[in-house]
């Protein structure tokens, strides 16, 4: 029987590498993306390496698209062993510069879409009495800093949701795994969203520009997305996967510092490190 994986957001970056890595491990991998025209490269690699990859359409913002992707997988394979909730984007800008609609859109993709997918897939995994849900969070799911409260809050929400699911789903044989990448060199920073209506005299322009320039600079030296994929594969091989897997030296350093310091000590440390 084929082991089956569904990965969201496979047109580039972490999703692209994760779909390849899972297929190389023998999973029949549904590499989903909202625009399947972007699937040419992964299909070409699948053909070259003879990998079991199917590119399927899935816009995580659209419940009907989630429904039809899962229906297709269930009619073809009758099971889902791994769900990787990867699709997402970063909305930058300080809170006062953001509209509530922009915040809601950020949560729609980064949080509610994940909820929708899990609510559709966990009953399947429960009935199989096995399965792994892998949620791509971020160091920004554990550490707040200025210039991106929408994105950071959405990833904090993913962390909370995942912690709850570990208790709710483990009695049914279903694991929940949180992945916490640091800065990864992907399209993420090129496709970041900025607030549309920042006033020319916004008092937050300087801090937003500093944060955006800082993360773009860090991205140049960022970890390769293949390393995230390798950590996911390693976690899935564990008999009892840990709750969290940080990826990248920056992630490990910041998360370790957060653990060791008091809140105030950490705040002062981050101010010195980042600004
Ligand atoms: N890069 C980093 O430093 C970093 C660090 C920590 C966590 N992460 C997280 O890692 C995940 C993947 O990001 P990445 O770094 O690999 O960036 P990326 O290369 O920009 O990939 C993001 C993927 O998400 C897809 N996506 C966005 N909205 C979608 C929607 N509504 N429906 C379906 N797919 C959608 C994109 O598709 P399109 O091509 O159609 O836009 C793309 O395939 C995200 O959740 C991100 O928050 C990234």
PDB file of N, CA, C and O and ligand atoms in Angstrom, residues 9-15 33-35 38 58-61 86-89 109-110 136-139 151 155 181-189 191, ligand 1:
ATOM      1  N   UNK A   9       1.265  24.473  -1.097  1.00  0.00           N
ATOM      2  CA  UNK A   9       2.224  25.525  -1.479  1.00  0.00           C
ATOM      3  C   UNK A   9       3.530  24.993  -2.041  1.00  0.00           C
ATOM      4  O   UNK A   9       4.615  25.366  -1.598  1.00  0.00           O
ATOM      5  N   UNK A  10       3.425  24.111  -3.061  1.00  0.00           N
ATOM      6  CA  UNK A  10       4.629  23.456  -3.588  1.00  0.00           C
ATOM      7  C   UNK A  10       5.221  24.143  -4.815  1.00  0.00           C
ATOM      8  O   UNK A  10       6.103  23.579  -5.460  1.00  0.00           O
ATOM      9  N   UNK A  11       4.738  25.341  -5.151  1.00  0.00           N
ATOM     10  CA  UNK A  11       5.269  25.991  -6.357  1.00  0.00           C
ATOM     11  C   UNK A  11       6.708  26.441  -6.155  1.00  0.00           C
ATOM     12  O   UNK A  11       7.426  26.656  -7.130  1.00  0.00           O
ATOM     13  N   UNK A  12       7.139  26.610  -4.907  1.00  0.00           N
ATOM     14  CA  UNK A  12       8.505  27.097  -4.661  1.00  0.00           C
ATOM     15  C   UNK A  12       8.917  26.780  -3.226  1.00  0.00           C
ATOM     16  O   UNK A  12       8.119  26.261  -2.429  1.00  0.00           O
ATOM     17  N   UNK A  13      10.158  27.087  -2.917  1.00  0.00           N
ATOM     18  CA  UNK A  13      10.652  27.110  -1.540  1.00  0.00           C
ATOM     19  C   UNK A  13      10.511  25.813  -0.755  1.00  0.00           C
ATOM     20  O   UNK A  13      10.802  24.717  -1.231  1.00  0.00           O
ATOM     21  N   UNK A  14      10.049  25.969   0.474  1.00  0.00           N
ATOM     22  CA  UNK A  14       9.984  24.840   1.412  1.00  0.00           C
ATOM     23  C   UNK A  14       9.021  23.759   0.916  1.00  0.00           C
ATOM     24  O   UNK A  14       9.310  22.561   1.013  1.00  0.00           O
ATOM     25  N   UNK A  15       7.892  24.149   0.371  1.00  0.00           N
ATOM     26  CA  UNK A  15       6.902  23.185  -0.123  1.00  0.00           C
ATOM     27  C   UNK A  15       7.461  22.370  -1.283  1.00  0.00           C
ATOM     28  O   UNK A  15       7.305  21.130  -1.328  1.00  0.00           O
ATOM     29  N   UNK A  33      -0.633  23.158  -5.424  1.00  0.00           N
ATOM     30  CA  UNK A  33      -0.321  24.581  -5.617  1.00  0.00           C
ATOM     31  C   UNK A  33      -1.539  25.267  -6.209  1.00  0.00           C
ATOM     32  O   UNK A  33      -2.358  24.624  -6.862  1.00  0.00           O
ATOM     33  N   UNK A  34      -1.660  26.581  -5.949  1.00  0.00           N
ATOM     34  CA  UNK A  34      -2.881  27.238  -6.443  1.00  0.00           C
ATOM     35  C   UNK A  34      -2.829  27.472  -7.940  1.00  0.00           C
ATOM     36  O   UNK A  34      -3.856  27.612  -8.582  1.00  0.00           O
ATOM     37  N   UNK A  35      -1.620  27.534  -8.507  1.00  0.00           N
ATOM     38  CA  UNK A  35      -1.498  27.719  -9.952  1.00  0.00           C
ATOM     39  C   UNK A  35      -0.633  26.578 -10.485  1.00  0.00           C
ATOM     40  O   UNK A  35       0.592  26.616 -10.382  1.00  0.00           O
ATOM     41  N   UNK A  38       2.697  26.544 -12.372  1.00  0.00           N
ATOM     42  CA  UNK A  38       4.005  26.645 -11.702  1.00  0.00           C
ATOM     43  C   UNK A  38       4.577  25.267 -11.358  1.00  0.00           C
ATOM     44  O   UNK A  38       5.592  25.164 -10.690  1.00  0.00           O
ATOM     45  N   UNK A  58      -4.651  23.408  -5.618  1.00  0.00           N
ATOM     46  CA  UNK A  58      -5.208  23.645  -4.275  1.00  0.00           C
ATOM     47  C   UNK A  58      -4.886  25.068  -3.836  1.00  0.00           C
ATOM     48  O   UNK A  58      -3.722  25.404  -3.575  1.00  0.00           O
ATOM     49  N   UNK A  59      -5.946  25.891  -3.820  1.00  0.00           N
ATOM     50  CA  UNK A  59      -5.819  27.240  -3.257  1.00  0.00           C
ATOM     51  C   UNK A  59      -6.350  27.142  -1.833  1.00  0.00           C
ATOM     52  O   UNK A  59      -7.553  26.933  -1.617  1.00  0.00           O
ATOM     53  N   UNK A  60      -5.457  27.278  -0.864  1.00  0.00           N
ATOM     54  CA  UNK A  60      -5.864  27.006   0.518  1.00  0.00           C
ATOM     55  C   UNK A  60      -6.892  28.011   1.046  1.00  0.00           C
ATOM     56  O   UNK A  60      -7.552  27.753   2.049  1.00  0.00           O
ATOM     57  N   UNK A  61      -7.022  29.151   0.354  1.00  0.00           N
ATOM     58  CA  UNK A  61      -8.013  30.156   0.785  1.00  0.00           C
ATOM     59  C   UNK A  61      -9.435  29.761   0.386  1.00  0.00           C
ATOM     60  O   UNK A  61     -10.394  30.414   0.788  1.00  0.00           O
ATOM     61  N   UNK A  86       1.983  24.014   4.590  1.00  0.00           N
ATOM     62  CA  UNK A  86       3.143  24.862   4.303  1.00  0.00           C
ATOM     63  C   UNK A  86       2.763  26.190   3.664  1.00  0.00           C
ATOM     64  O   UNK A  86       3.414  27.201   3.921  1.00  0.00           O
ATOM     65  N   UNK A  87       1.704  26.212   2.834  1.00  0.00           N
ATOM     66  CA  UNK A  87       1.367  27.433   2.079  1.00  0.00           C
ATOM     67  C   UNK A  87       1.223  28.616   3.030  1.00  0.00           C
ATOM     68  O   UNK A  87       0.618  28.498   4.104  1.00  0.00           O
ATOM     69  N   UNK A  88       1.782  29.733   2.647  1.00  0.00           N
ATOM     70  CA  UNK A  88       1.656  30.911   3.500  1.00  0.00           C
ATOM     71  C   UNK A  88       2.410  32.077   2.909  1.00  0.00           C
ATOM     72  O   UNK A  88       3.173  31.925   1.946  1.00  0.00           O
ATOM     73  N   UNK A  89       2.173  33.249   3.473  1.00  0.00           N
ATOM     74  CA  UNK A  89       2.928  34.429   3.038  1.00  0.00           C
ATOM     75  C   UNK A  89       3.100  35.363   4.229  1.00  0.00           C
ATOM     76  O   UNK A  89       2.444  35.190   5.271  1.00  0.00           O
ATOM     77  N   UNK A 109      -5.091  32.805   5.138  1.00  0.00           N
ATOM     78  CA  UNK A 109      -4.126  31.897   4.494  1.00  0.00           C
ATOM     79  C   UNK A 109      -3.260  31.163   5.514  1.00  0.00           C
ATOM     80  O   UNK A 109      -3.065  29.953   5.417  1.00  0.00           O
ATOM     81  N   UNK A 110      -2.729  31.893   6.491  1.00  0.00           N
ATOM     82  CA  UNK A 110      -1.728  31.283   7.383  1.00  0.00           C
ATOM     83  C   UNK A 110      -2.350  30.495   8.529  1.00  0.00           C
ATOM     84  O   UNK A 110      -1.684  29.654   9.126  1.00  0.00           O
ATOM     85  N   UNK A 136       3.940  24.129   9.316  1.00  0.00           N
ATOM     86  CA  UNK A 136       5.115  25.001   9.177  1.00  0.00           C
ATOM     87  C   UNK A 136       4.830  26.303   9.905  1.00  0.00           C
ATOM     88  O   UNK A 136       4.057  27.145   9.436  1.00  0.00           O
ATOM     89  N   UNK A 137       5.440  26.418  11.066  1.00  0.00           N
ATOM     90  CA  UNK A 137       5.337  27.652  11.839  1.00  0.00           C
ATOM     91  C   UNK A 137       6.550  28.494  11.475  1.00  0.00           C
ATOM     92  O   UNK A 137       6.898  28.647  10.292  1.00  0.00           O
ATOM     93  N   UNK A 138       7.257  29.000  12.463  1.00  0.00           N
ATOM     94  CA  UNK A 138       8.416  29.870  12.228  1.00  0.00           C
ATOM     95  C   UNK A 138       9.012  30.206  13.586  1.00  0.00           C
ATOM     96  O   UNK A 138       8.333  30.056  14.619  1.00  0.00           O
ATOM     97  N   UNK A 139      10.234  30.701  13.571  1.00  0.00           N
ATOM     98  CA  UNK A 139      10.756  31.307  14.806  1.00  0.00           C
ATOM     99  C   UNK A 139       9.798  32.426  15.222  1.00  0.00           C
ATOM    100  O   UNK A 139       9.582  32.673  16.411  1.00  0.00           O
ATOM    101  N   UNK A 151       1.849  38.748  10.553  1.00  0.00           N
ATOM    102  CA  UNK A 151       2.477  37.454  10.267  1.00  0.00           C
ATOM    103  C   UNK A 151       2.825  36.728  11.570  1.00  0.00           C
ATOM    104  O   UNK A 151       2.523  35.543  11.736  1.00  0.00           O
ATOM    105  N   UNK A 155       1.472  33.047  13.084  1.00  0.00           N
ATOM    106  CA  UNK A 155       2.324  31.894  13.399  1.00  0.00           C
ATOM    107  C   UNK A 155       2.223  31.526  14.895  1.00  0.00           C
ATOM    108  O   UNK A 155       2.301  30.346  15.248  1.00  0.00           O
ATOM    109  N   UNK A 181      11.216  27.130  11.198  1.00  0.00           N
ATOM    110  CA  UNK A 181      12.400  27.594  10.463  1.00  0.00           C
ATOM    111  C   UNK A 181      12.807  28.996  10.896  1.00  0.00           C
ATOM    112  O   UNK A 181      11.971  29.810  11.292  1.00  0.00           O
ATOM    113  N   UNK A 182      14.122  29.254  10.798  1.00  0.00           N
ATOM    114  CA  UNK A 182      14.617  30.631  10.913  1.00  0.00           C
ATOM    115  C   UNK A 182      14.465  31.285   9.552  1.00  0.00           C
ATOM    116  O   UNK A 182      13.463  31.072   8.867  1.00  0.00           O
ATOM    117  N   UNK A 183      15.467  32.046   9.149  1.00  0.00           N
ATOM    118  CA  UNK A 183      15.361  32.699   7.835  1.00  0.00           C
ATOM    119  C   UNK A 183      15.815  31.717   6.753  1.00  0.00           C
ATOM    120  O   UNK A 183      16.935  31.218   6.779  1.00  0.00           O
ATOM    121  N   UNK A 184      14.912  31.450   5.832  1.00  0.00           N
ATOM    122  CA  UNK A 184      15.162  30.460   4.773  1.00  0.00           C
ATOM    123  C   UNK A 184      15.182  31.193   3.432  1.00  0.00           C
ATOM    124  O   UNK A 184      14.342  32.079   3.180  1.00  0.00           O
ATOM    125  N   UNK A 185      16.131  30.803   2.589  1.00  0.00           N
ATOM    126  CA  UNK A 185      16.281  31.506   1.299  1.00  0.00           C
ATOM    127  C   UNK A 185      15.261  30.980   0.289  1.00  0.00           C
ATOM    128  O   UNK A 185      15.495  29.956  -0.354  1.00  0.00           O
ATOM    129  N   UNK A 186      14.109  31.650   0.218  1.00  0.00           N
ATOM    130  CA  UNK A 186      13.029  31.243  -0.691  1.00  0.00           C
ATOM    131  C   UNK A 186      12.434  32.509  -1.321  1.00  0.00           C
ATOM    132  O   UNK A 186      12.933  33.610  -1.111  1.00  0.00           O
ATOM    133  N   UNK A 187      11.303  32.326  -2.018  1.00  0.00           N
ATOM    134  CA  UNK A 187      10.608  33.490  -2.601  1.00  0.00           C
ATOM    135  C   UNK A 187       9.870  34.318  -1.548  1.00  0.00           C
ATOM    136  O   UNK A 187       9.275  35.339  -1.872  1.00  0.00           O
ATOM    137  N   UNK A 188       9.846  33.819  -0.297  1.00  0.00           N
ATOM    138  CA  UNK A 188       9.049  34.438   0.759  1.00  0.00           C
ATOM    139  C   UNK A 188       9.278  35.951   0.851  1.00  0.00           C
ATOM    140  O   UNK A 188       8.338  36.730   0.963  1.00  0.00           O
ATOM    141  N   UNK A 189      10.555  36.345   0.791  1.00  0.00           N
ATOM    142  CA  UNK A 189      10.858  37.763   1.018  1.00  0.00           C
ATOM    143  C   UNK A 189      10.568  38.593  -0.223  1.00  0.00           C
ATOM    144  O   UNK A 189      10.269  39.777  -0.125  1.00  0.00           O
ATOM    145  N   UNK A 191       7.999  37.897  -2.177  1.00  0.00           N
ATOM    146  CA  UNK A 191       6.536  38.010  -2.333  1.00  0.00           C
ATOM    147  C   UNK A 191       5.858  38.502  -1.061  1.00  0.00           C
ATOM    148  O   UNK A 191       4.657  38.338  -0.887  1.00  0.00           O
TER     149      UNK A 191
HETATM  150  N1  LIG B   1      11.330  31.731   4.117  1.00  0.00           N
HETATM  151  C1  LIG B   1      11.437  31.873   5.419  1.00  0.00           C
HETATM  152  O1  LIG B   1      12.372  32.502   5.952  1.00  0.00           O
HETATM  153  C2  LIG B   1      10.414  31.212   6.319  1.00  0.00           C
HETATM  154  C3  LIG B   1      10.711  31.129   7.692  1.00  0.00           C
HETATM  155  C4  LIG B   1       9.795  30.544   8.550  1.00  0.00           C
HETATM  156  C5  LIG B   1       8.612  30.043   8.062  1.00  0.00           C
HETATM  157  N2  LIG B   1       8.347  30.141   6.721  1.00  0.00           N
HETATM  158  C6  LIG B   1       7.063  29.588   6.267  1.00  0.00           C
HETATM  159  O2  LIG B   1       7.303  28.598   5.293  1.00  0.00           O
HETATM  160  C7  LIG B   1       6.163  28.449   4.465  1.00  0.00           C
HETATM  161  C8  LIG B   1       6.600  28.398   3.017  1.00  0.00           C
HETATM  162  O3  LIG B   1       7.217  29.617   2.652  1.00  0.00           O
HETATM  163  P1  LIG B   1       8.538  29.695   1.754  1.00  0.00           P
HETATM  164  O4  LIG B   1       9.598  30.311   2.580  1.00  0.00           O
HETATM  165  O5  LIG B   1       8.794  28.425   1.072  1.00  0.00           O
HETATM  166  O6  LIG B   1       8.093  30.842   0.722  1.00  0.00           O
HETATM  167  P2  LIG B   1       7.636  30.778  -0.812  1.00  0.00           P
HETATM  168  O7  LIG B   1       8.756  30.260  -1.647  1.00  0.00           O
HETATM  169  O8  LIG B   1       7.102  32.141  -1.090  1.00  0.00           O
HETATM  170  O9  LIG B   1       6.448  29.708  -0.815  1.00  0.00           O
HETATM  171  C9  LIG B   1       5.172  29.991  -0.346  1.00  0.00           C
HETATM  172  C10 LIG B   1       4.218  29.029  -1.001  1.00  0.00           C
HETATM  173  O10 LIG B   1       2.907  29.258  -0.451  1.00  0.00           O
HETATM  174  C11 LIG B   1       2.036  29.351  -1.537  1.00  0.00           C
HETATM  175  N3  LIG B   1       0.791  30.050  -1.226  1.00  0.00           N
HETATM  176  C12 LIG B   1       0.596  31.289  -0.754  1.00  0.00           C
HETATM  177  N4  LIG B   1      -0.728  31.538  -0.622  1.00  0.00           N
HETATM  178  C13 LIG B   1      -1.370  30.413  -1.041  1.00  0.00           C
HETATM  179  C14 LIG B   1      -2.731  30.027  -1.179  1.00  0.00           C
HETATM  180  N5  LIG B   1      -3.736  30.840  -0.872  1.00  0.00           N
HETATM  181  N6  LIG B   1      -3.016  28.765  -1.625  1.00  0.00           N
HETATM  182  C15 LIG B   1      -2.030  27.908  -1.946  1.00  0.00           C
HETATM  183  N7  LIG B   1      -0.722  28.235  -1.881  1.00  0.00           N
HETATM  184  C16 LIG B   1      -0.409  29.463  -1.432  1.00  0.00           C
HETATM  185  C17 LIG B   1       2.825  30.039  -2.627  1.00  0.00           C
HETATM  186  O11 LIG B   1       2.170  29.879  -3.883  1.00  0.00           O
HETATM  187  P3  LIG B   1       2.283  30.946  -5.102  1.00  0.00           P
HETATM  188  O12 LIG B   1       3.550  30.612  -5.826  1.00  0.00           O
HETATM  189  O13 LIG B   1       1.059  30.696  -5.902  1.00  0.00           O
HETATM  190  O14 LIG B   1       2.326  32.310  -4.476  1.00  0.00           O
HETATM  191  C18 LIG B   1       4.114  29.244  -2.506  1.00  0.00           C
HETATM  192  O15 LIG B   1       3.987  28.002  -3.122  1.00  0.00           O
HETATM  193  C19 LIG B   1       5.233  29.607   4.808  1.00  0.00           C
HETATM  194  O16 LIG B   1       4.204  29.140   5.663  1.00  0.00           O
HETATM  195  C20 LIG B   1       6.140  30.566   5.576  1.00  0.00           C
HETATM  196  O17 LIG B   1       5.427  31.356   6.493  1.00  0.00           O
HETATM  197  C21 LIG B   1       9.215  30.712   5.850  1.00  0.00           C
END
